[in-house]
Tab-separated table of C-alpha atoms in Angstrom:
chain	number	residue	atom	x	y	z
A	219	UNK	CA	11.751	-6.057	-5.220
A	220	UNK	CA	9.392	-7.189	-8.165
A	221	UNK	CA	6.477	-7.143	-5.952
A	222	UNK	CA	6.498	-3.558	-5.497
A	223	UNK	CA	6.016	-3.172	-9.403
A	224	UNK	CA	2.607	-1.751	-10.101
A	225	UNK	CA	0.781	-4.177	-12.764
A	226	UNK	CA	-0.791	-3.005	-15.840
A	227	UNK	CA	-3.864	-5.182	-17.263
A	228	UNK	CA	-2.089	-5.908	-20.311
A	229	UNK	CA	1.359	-7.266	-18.993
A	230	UNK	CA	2.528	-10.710	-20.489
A	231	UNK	CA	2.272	-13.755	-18.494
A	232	UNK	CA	5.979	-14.619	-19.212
A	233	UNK	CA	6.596	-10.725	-17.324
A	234	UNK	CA	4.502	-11.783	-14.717
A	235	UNK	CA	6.057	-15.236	-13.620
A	236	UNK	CA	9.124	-14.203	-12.472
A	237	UNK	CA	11.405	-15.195	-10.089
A	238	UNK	CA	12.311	-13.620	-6.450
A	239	UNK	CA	13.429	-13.641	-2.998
A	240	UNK	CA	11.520	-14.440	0.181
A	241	UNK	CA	11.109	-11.394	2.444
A	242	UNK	CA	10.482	-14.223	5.271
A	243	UNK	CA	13.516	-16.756	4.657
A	244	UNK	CA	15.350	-15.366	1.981
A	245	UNK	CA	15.985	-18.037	-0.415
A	246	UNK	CA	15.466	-17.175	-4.071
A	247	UNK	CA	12.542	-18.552	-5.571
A	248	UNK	CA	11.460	-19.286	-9.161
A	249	UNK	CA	8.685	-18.984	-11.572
A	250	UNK	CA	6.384	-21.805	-11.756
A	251	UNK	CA	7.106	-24.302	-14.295
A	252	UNK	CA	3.585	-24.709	-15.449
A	253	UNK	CA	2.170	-21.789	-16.621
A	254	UNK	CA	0.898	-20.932	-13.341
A	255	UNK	CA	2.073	-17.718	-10.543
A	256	UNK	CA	3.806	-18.458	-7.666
A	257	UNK	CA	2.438	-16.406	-4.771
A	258	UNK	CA	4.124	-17.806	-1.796
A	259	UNK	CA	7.875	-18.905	-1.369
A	260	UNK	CA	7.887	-22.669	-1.414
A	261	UNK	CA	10.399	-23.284	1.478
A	262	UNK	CA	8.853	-21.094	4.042
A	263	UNK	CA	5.061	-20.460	2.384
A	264	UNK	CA	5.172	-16.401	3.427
A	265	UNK	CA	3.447	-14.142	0.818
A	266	UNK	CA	3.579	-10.762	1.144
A	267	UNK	CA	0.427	-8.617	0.716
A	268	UNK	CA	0.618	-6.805	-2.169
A	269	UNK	CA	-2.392	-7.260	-3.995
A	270	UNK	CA	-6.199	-5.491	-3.740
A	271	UNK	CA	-7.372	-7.785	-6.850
A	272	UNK	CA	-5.379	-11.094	-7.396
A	273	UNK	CA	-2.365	-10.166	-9.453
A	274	UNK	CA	-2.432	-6.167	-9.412
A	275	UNK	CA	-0.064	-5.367	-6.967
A	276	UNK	CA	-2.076	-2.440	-6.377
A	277	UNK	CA	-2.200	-2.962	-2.294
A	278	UNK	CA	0.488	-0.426	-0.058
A	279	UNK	CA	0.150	-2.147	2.714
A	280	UNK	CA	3.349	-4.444	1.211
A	281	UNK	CA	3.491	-6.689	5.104
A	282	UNK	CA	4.211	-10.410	5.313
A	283	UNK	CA	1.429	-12.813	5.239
A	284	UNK	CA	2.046	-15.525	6.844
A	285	UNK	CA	0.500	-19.108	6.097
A	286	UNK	CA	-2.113	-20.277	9.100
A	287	UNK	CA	-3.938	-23.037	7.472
A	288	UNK	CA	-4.638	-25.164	4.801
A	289	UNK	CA	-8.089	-25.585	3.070
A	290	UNK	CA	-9.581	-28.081	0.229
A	291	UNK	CA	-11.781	-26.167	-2.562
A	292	UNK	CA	-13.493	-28.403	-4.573
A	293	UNK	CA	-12.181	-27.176	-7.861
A	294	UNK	CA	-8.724	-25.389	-7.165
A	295	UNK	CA	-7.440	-28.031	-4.815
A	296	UNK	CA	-5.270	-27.805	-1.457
A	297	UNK	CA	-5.193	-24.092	-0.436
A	298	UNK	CA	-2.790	-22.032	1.590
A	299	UNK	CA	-4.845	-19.611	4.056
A	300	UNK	CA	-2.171	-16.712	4.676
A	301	UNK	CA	-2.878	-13.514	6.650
A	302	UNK	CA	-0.911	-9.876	6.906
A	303	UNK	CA	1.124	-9.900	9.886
A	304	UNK	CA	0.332	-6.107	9.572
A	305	UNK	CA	-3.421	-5.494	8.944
A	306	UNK	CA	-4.836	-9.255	9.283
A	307	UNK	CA	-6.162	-9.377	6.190
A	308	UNK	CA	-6.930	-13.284	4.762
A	309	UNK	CA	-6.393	-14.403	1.098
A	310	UNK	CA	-6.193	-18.199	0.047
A	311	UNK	CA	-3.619	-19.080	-2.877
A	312	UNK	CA	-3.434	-22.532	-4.368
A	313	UNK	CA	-0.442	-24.729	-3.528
A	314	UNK	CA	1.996	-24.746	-5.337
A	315	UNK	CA	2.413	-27.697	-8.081
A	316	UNK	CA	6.100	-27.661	-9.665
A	317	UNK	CA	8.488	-30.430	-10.227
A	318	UNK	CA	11.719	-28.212	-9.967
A	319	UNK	CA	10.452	-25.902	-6.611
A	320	UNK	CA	7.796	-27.848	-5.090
A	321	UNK	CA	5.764	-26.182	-1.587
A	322	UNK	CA	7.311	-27.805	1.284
A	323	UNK	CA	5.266	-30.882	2.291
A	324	UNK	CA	6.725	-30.753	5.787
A	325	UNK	CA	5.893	-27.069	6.349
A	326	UNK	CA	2.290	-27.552	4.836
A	327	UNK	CA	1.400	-30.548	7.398
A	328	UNK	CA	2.075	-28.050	9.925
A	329	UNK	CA	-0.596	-25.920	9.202
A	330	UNK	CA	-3.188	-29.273	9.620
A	331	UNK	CA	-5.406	-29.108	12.594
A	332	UNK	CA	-3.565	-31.401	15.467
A	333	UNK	CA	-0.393	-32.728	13.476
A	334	UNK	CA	2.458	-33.389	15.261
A	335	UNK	CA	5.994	-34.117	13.775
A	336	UNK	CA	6.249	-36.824	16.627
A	337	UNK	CA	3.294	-38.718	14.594
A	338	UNK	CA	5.381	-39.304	11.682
């Protein structure tokens, strides 16, 4: 699996933004359109915790991290709040904006304090 791949400082973006599958749902998932790295699978949101700095893949720990909540920042927009289903650790990614794999809408509501599908 790519995310296994140690990362050296000097790798090319276009190297970087690859493609893969979801260790949660298993669908395969592609590189962001806009320049951009996607971090978490857009169907299911899972990440998997592979990272000590954003984007080394330095981190053994290699567990699921599942998505629990969904922040605003001020300058980096809606964020996905995941956590290791292994250690607990918390990171926050930015959702994902892409016109050919776009984040799940549905699955991202679910992670907003009291939202119920029945409201729709």
């Amino acid at each position: 699996m790519h995310f296994r791949l140690a990362r050296s400082s000097t790798i090319s973006r276009s190297t970087e933004n690859t493609g893969f599958t979801c260790a949660q749902c298993g669908i395969a998932v592609s590189p962001l359109a806009n320049g951009s790295y996607r971090n978490h699978c857009p169907e299911c949101l899972y990440s998997l915790h592979v990272d000590i700095t954003p984007g080394d893949r330095a981190n053994p720990c290699g567990a699921r991290m599942r998505p629990i909540a969904l922040e605003h920042h001020p300058a980096k927009g809606y964020m996905l709040v995941h956590q290791c289903l292994y250690c607990g650790f918390r990171r926050r990614n930015r959702v994902a904006q892409d016109p050919h794999q776009p984040d799940n809408l549905d699955q991202i509501l679910t992670l907003l304090p009291g939202w119920s599908p029945r409201g729709r």
